[in-house]
XYZ file of N, CA, C and O in Angstrom:
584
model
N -21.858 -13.896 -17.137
C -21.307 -12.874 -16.275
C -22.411 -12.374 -15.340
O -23.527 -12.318 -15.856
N -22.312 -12.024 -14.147
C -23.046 -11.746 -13.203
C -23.495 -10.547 -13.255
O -22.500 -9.864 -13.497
N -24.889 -9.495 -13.132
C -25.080 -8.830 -13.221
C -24.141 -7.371 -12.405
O -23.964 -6.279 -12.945
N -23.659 -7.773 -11.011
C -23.307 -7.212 -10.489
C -21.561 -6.868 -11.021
O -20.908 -5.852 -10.784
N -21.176 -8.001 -11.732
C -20.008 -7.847 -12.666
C -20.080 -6.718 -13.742
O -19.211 -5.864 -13.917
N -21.283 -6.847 -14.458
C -21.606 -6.436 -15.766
C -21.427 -4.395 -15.339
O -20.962 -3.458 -15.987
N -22.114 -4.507 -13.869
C -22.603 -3.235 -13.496
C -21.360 -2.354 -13.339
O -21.106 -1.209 -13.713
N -20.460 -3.565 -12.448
C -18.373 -2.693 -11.973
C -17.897 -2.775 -13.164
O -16.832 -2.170 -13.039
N -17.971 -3.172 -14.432
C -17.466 -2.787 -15.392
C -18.055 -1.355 -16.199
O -17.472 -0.665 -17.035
N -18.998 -1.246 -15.797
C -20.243 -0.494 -16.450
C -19.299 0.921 -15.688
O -18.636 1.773 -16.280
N -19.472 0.812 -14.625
C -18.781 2.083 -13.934
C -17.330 2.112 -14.330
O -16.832 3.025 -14.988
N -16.993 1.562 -14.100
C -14.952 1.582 -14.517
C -15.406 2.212 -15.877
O -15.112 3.385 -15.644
N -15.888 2.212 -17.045
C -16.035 2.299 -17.928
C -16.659 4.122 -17.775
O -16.222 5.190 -18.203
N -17.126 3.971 -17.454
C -17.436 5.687 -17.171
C -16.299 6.734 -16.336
O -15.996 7.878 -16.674
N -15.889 6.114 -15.390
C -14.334 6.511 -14.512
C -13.533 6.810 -15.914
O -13.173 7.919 -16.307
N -13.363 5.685 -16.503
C -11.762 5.738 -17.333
C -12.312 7.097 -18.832
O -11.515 7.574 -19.639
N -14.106 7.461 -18.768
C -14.144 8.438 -19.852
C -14.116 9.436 -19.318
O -14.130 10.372 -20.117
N -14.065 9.845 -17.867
C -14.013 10.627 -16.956
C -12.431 11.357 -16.655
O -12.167 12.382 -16.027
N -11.623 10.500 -17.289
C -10.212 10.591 -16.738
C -9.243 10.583 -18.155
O -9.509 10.365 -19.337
N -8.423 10.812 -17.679
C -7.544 11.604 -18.821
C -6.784 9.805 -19.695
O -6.456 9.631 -20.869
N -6.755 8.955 -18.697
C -6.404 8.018 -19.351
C -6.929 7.107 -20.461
O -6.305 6.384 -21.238
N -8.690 7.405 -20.290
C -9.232 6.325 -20.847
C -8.947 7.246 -22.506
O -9.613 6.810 -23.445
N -8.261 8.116 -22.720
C -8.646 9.179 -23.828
C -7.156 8.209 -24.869
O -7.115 7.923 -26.065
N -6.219 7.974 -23.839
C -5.189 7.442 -24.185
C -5.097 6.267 -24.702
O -5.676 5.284 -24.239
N -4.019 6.255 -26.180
C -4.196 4.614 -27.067
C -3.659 3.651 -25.967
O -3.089 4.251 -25.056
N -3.706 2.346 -25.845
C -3.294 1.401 -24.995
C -1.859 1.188 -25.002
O -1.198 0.919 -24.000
N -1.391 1.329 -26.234
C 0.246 1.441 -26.329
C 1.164 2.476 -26.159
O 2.303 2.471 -26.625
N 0.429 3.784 -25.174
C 1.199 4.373 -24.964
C 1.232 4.646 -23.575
O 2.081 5.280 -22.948
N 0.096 4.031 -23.134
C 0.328 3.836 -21.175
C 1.557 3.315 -20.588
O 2.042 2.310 -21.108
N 2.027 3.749 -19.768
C 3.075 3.032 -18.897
C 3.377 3.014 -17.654
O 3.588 4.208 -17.444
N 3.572 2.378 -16.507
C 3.329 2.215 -15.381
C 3.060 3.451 -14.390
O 2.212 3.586 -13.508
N 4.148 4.365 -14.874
C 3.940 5.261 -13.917
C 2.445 6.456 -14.211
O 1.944 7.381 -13.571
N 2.114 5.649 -15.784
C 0.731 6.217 -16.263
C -0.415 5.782 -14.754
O -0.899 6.373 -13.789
N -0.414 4.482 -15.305
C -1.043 3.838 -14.155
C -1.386 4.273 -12.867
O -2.524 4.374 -12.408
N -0.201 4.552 -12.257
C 0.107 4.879 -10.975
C -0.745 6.339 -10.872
O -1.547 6.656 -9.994
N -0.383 7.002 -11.864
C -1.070 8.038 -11.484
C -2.613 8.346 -11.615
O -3.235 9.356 -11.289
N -2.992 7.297 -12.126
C -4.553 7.328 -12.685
C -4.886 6.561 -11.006
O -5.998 6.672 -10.490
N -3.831 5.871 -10.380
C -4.940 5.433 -9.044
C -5.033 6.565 -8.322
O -6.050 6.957 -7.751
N -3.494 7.342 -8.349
C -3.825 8.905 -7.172
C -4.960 9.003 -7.311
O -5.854 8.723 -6.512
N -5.059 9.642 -8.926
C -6.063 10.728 -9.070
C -7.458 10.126 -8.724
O -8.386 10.793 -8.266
N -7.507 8.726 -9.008
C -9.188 8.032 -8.652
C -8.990 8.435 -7.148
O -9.872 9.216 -6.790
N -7.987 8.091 -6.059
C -8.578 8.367 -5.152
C -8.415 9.808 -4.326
O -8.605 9.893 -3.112
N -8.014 10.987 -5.222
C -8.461 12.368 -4.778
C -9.615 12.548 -5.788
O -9.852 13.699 -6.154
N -10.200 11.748 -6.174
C -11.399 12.015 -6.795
C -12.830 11.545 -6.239
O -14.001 11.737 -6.565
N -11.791 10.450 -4.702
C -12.928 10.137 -3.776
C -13.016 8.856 -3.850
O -13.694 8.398 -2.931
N -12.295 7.491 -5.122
C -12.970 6.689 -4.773
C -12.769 5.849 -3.440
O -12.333 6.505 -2.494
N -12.946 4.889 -3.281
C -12.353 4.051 -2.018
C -11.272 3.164 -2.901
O -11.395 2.800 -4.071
N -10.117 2.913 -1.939
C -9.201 1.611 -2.268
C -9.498 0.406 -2.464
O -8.836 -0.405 -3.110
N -10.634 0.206 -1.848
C -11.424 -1.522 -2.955
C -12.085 -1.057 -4.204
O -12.165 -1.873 -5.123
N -12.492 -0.052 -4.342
C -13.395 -0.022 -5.664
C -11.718 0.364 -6.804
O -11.550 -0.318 -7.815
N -10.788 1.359 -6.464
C -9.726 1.299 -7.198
C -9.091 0.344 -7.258
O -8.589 0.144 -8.364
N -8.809 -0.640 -6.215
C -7.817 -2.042 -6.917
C -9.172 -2.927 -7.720
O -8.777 -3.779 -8.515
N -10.464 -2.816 -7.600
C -11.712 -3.659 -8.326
C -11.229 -3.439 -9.553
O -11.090 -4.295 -10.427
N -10.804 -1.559 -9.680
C -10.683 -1.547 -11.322
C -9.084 -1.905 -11.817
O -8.676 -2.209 -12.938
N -8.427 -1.765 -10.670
C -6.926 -2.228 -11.529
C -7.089 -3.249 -11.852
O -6.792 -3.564 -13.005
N -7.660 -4.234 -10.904
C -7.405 -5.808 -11.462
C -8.401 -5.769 -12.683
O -8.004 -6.347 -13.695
N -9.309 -5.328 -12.717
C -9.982 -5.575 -14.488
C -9.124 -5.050 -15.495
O -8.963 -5.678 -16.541
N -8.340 -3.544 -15.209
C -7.544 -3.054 -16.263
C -6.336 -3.933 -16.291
O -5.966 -4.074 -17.456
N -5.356 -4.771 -15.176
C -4.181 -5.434 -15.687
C -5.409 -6.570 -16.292
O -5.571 -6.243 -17.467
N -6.112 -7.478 -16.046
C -6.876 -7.900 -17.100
C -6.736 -8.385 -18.316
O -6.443 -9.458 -18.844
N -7.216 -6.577 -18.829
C -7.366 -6.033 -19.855
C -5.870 -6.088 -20.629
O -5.501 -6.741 -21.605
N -5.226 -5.195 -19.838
C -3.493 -5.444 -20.127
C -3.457 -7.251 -21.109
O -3.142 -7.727 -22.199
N -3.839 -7.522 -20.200
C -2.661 -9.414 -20.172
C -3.330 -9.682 -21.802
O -2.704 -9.871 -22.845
N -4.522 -9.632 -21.626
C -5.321 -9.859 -22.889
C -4.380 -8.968 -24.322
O -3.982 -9.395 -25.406
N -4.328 -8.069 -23.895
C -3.553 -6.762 -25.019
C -1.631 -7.328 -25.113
O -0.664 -6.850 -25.704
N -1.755 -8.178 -24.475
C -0.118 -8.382 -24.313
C -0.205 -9.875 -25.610
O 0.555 -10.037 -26.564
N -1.411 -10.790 -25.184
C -1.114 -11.790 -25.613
C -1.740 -11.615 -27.415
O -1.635 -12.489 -28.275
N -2.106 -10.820 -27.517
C -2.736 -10.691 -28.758
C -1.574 -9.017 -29.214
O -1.940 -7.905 -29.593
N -0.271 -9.524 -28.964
C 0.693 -8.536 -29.271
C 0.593 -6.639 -29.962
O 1.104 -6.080 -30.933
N -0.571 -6.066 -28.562
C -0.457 -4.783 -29.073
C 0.176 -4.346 -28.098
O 0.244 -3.117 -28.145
N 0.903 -4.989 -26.832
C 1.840 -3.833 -25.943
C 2.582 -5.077 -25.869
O 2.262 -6.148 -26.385
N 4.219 -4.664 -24.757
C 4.692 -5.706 -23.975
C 4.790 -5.955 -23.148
O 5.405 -6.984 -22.867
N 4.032 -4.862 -21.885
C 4.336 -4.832 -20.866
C 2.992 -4.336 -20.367
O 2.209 -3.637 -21.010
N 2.796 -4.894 -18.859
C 1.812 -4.782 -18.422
C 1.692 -3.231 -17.274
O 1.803 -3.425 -16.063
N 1.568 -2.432 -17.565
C 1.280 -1.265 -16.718
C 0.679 -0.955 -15.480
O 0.783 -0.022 -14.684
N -0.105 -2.196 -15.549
C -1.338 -2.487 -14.166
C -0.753 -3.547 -13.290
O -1.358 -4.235 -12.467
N 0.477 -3.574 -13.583
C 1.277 -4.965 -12.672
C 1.928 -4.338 -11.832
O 3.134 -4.583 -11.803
N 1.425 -3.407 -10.945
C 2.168 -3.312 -9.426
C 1.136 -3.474 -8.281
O -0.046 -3.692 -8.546
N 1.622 -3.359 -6.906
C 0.747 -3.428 -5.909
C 0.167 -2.303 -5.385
O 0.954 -1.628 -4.722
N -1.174 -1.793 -5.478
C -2.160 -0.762 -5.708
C -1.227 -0.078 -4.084
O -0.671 1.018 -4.159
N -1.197 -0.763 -2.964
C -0.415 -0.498 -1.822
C 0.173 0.420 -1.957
O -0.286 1.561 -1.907
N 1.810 -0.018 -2.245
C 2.658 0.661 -2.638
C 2.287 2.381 -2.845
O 2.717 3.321 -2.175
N 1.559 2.401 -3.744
C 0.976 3.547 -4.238
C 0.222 4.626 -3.603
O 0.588 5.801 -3.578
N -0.928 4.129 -3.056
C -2.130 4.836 -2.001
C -2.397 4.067 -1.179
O -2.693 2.904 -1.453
N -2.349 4.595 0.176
C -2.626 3.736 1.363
C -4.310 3.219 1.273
O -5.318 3.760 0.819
N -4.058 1.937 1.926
C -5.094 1.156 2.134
C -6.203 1.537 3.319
O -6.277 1.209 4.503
N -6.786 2.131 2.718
C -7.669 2.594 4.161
C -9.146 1.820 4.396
O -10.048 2.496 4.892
N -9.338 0.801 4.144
C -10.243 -0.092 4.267
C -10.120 -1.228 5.114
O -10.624 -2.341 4.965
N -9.217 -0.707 6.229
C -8.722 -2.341 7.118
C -9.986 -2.087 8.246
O -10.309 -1.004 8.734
N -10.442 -3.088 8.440
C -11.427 -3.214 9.502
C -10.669 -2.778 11.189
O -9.453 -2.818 11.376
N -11.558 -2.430 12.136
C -11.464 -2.223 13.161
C -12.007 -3.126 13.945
O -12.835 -3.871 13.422
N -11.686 -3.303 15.418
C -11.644 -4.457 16.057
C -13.005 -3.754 17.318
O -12.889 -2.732 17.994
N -14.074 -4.613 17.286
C -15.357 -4.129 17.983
C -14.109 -4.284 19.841
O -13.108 -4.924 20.163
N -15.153 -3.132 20.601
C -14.380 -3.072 22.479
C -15.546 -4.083 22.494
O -16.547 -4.309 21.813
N -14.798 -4.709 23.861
C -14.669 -5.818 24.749
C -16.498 -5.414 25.457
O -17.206 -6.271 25.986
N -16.796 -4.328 25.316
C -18.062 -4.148 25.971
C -18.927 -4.339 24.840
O -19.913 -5.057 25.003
N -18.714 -3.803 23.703
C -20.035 -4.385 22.305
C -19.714 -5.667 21.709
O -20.389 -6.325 20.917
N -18.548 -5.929 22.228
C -18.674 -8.077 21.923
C -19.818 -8.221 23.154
O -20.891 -8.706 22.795
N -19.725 -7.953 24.168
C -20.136 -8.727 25.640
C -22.138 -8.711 25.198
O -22.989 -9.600 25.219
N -22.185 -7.126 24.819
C -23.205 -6.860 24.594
C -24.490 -7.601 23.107
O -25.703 -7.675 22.908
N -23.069 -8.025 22.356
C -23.777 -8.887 20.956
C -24.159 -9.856 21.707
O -25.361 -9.957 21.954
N -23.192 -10.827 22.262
C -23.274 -12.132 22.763
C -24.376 -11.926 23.521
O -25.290 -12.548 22.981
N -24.776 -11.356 24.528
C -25.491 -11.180 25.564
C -26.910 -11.435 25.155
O -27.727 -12.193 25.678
N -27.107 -10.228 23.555
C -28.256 -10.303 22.916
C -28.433 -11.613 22.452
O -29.522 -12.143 22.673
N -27.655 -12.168 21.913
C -27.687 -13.323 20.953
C -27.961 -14.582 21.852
O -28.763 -15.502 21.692
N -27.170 -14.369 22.714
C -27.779 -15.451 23.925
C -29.630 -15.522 24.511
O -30.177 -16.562 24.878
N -30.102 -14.556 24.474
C -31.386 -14.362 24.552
C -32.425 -14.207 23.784
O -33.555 -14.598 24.076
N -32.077 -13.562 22.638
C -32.526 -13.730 21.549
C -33.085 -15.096 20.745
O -32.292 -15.823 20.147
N -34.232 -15.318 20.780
C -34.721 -16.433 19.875
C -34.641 -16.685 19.011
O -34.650 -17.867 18.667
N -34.491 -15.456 18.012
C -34.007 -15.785 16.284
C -32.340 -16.146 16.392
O -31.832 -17.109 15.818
N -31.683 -15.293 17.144
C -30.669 -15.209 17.073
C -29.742 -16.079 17.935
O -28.562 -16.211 17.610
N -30.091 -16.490 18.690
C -29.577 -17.841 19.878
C -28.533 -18.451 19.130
O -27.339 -18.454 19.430
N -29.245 -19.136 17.808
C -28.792 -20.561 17.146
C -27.380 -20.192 16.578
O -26.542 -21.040 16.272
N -27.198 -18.803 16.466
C -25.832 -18.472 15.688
C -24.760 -17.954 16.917
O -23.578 -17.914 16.576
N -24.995 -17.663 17.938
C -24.503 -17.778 19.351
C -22.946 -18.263 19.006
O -22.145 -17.529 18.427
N -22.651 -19.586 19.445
C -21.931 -20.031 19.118
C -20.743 -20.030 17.961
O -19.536 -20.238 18.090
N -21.449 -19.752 16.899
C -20.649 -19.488 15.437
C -20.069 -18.424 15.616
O -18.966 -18.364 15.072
N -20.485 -17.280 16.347
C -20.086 -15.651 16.264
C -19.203 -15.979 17.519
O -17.992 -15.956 17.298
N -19.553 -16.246 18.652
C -18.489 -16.630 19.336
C -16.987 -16.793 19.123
O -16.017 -16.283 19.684
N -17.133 -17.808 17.973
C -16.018 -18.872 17.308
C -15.172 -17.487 16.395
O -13.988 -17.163 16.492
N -16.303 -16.836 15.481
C -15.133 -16.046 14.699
C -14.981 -14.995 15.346
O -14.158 -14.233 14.838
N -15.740 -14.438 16.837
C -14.871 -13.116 17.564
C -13.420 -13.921 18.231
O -12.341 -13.604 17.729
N -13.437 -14.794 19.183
C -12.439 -15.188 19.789
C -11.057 -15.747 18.754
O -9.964 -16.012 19.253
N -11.341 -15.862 17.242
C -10.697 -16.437 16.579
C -9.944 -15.881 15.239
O -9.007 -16.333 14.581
N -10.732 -14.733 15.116
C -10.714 -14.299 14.137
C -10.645 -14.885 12.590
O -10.107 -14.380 11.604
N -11.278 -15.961 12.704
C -11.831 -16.661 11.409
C -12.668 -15.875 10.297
O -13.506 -15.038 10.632
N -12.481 -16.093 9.341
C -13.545 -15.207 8.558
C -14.797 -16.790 8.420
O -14.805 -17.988 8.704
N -15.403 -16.086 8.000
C -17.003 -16.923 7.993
C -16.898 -17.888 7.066
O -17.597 -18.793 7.521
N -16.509 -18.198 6.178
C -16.028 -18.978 4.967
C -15.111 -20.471 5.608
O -15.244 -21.677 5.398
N -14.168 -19.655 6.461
C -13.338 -20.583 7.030
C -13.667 -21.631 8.518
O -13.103 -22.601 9.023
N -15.054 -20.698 8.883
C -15.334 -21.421 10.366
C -16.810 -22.335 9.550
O -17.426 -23.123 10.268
N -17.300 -22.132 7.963
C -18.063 -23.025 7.659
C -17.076 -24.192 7.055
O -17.424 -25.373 7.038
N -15.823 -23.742 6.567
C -15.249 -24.793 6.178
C -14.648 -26.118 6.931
O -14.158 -27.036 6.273
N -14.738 -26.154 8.670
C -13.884 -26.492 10.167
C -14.663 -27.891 9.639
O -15.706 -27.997 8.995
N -13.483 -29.223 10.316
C -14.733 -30.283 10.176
C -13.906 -30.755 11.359
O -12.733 -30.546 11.668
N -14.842 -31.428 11.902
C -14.134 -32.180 13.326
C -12.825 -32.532 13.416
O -12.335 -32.740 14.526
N -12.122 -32.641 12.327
C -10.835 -33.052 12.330
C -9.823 -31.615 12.937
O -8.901 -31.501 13.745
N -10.559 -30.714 12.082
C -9.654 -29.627 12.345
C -9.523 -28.739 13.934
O -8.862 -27.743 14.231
N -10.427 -29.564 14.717
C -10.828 -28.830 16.240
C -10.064 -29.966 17.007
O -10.158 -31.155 16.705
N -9.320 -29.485 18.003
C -8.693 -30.231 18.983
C -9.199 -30.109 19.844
O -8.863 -29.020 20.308
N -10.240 -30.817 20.765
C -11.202 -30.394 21.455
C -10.607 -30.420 23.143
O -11.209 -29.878 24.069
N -9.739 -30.923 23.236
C -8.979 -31.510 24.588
C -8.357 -29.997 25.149
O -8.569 -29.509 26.259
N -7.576 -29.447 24.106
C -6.828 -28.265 24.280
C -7.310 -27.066 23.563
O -6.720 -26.015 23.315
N -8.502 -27.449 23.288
C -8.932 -26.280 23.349
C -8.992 -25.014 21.608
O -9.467 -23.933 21.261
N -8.124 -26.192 21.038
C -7.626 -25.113 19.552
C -8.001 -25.586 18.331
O -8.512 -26.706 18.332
N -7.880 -25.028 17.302
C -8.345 -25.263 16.000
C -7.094 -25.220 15.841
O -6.609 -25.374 14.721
């Protein structure tokens, strides 16, 4: 397990002694338990990635507790959405601090060589994963498209 794993469990683990749920036996949680343990994490401040980080370890936890028959139902099986808005969606850089990256990056000596790549995922909106994954096949070079 990765240290940085070891560490988000380490915290969830302090959250849930922090909170009225972790006090609670496992067989008596039930969804709308759930539900309310995300409110309260996030009027308690956390962010909506670090609360769905911990739902998905607690349904998890659930599936594990289901198959080794101490509940039947999984409590952590809805969409964190639904519940508390998602306020972690990225924003889209203005047309003048693209002009201005590129500009640098174009002149820039360290930074020149990646020019191109950043190019590719502003005009495209590729995530970085996906414009290392492109292989010549996938570029139509005539017209212009991936």
């Amino acid at each position: 397990m990765k240290k940085s794993t070891q560490q988000g469990r380490k915290y969830l683990m302090e959250a849930l002694e922090q909170d009225k749920l972790g006090a609670r036996s496992i067989d008596s949680i039930k969804p709308s338990d759930a539900k309310e343990w995300a409110v309260r994490m996030k009027e308690n401040g956390f962010s909506y990635k670090t609360i769905n980080n911990y739902k998905r370890s607690l349904k998890a936890s659930f599936h594990m507790a289901i198959e080794d028959d101490y509940v039947r139902k999984n409590p952590f099986n809805f969409q964190l959405s639904e519940v508390i808005e998602d306020d972690s969606k990225r924003s889209r850089i203005e047309q003048e601090q693209e002009a201005r990256l590129l500009d640098f990056m174009e002149q820039d000596r360290t930074y020149q060589k990646y020019h191109d790549d950043v190019l590719i995922l502003l005009k495209t909106g590729l995530r970085i994963s996906e414009l290392c994954g492109l292989t010549r096949s996938d570029i139509d070079f005539k017209n212009h498209a991936i």
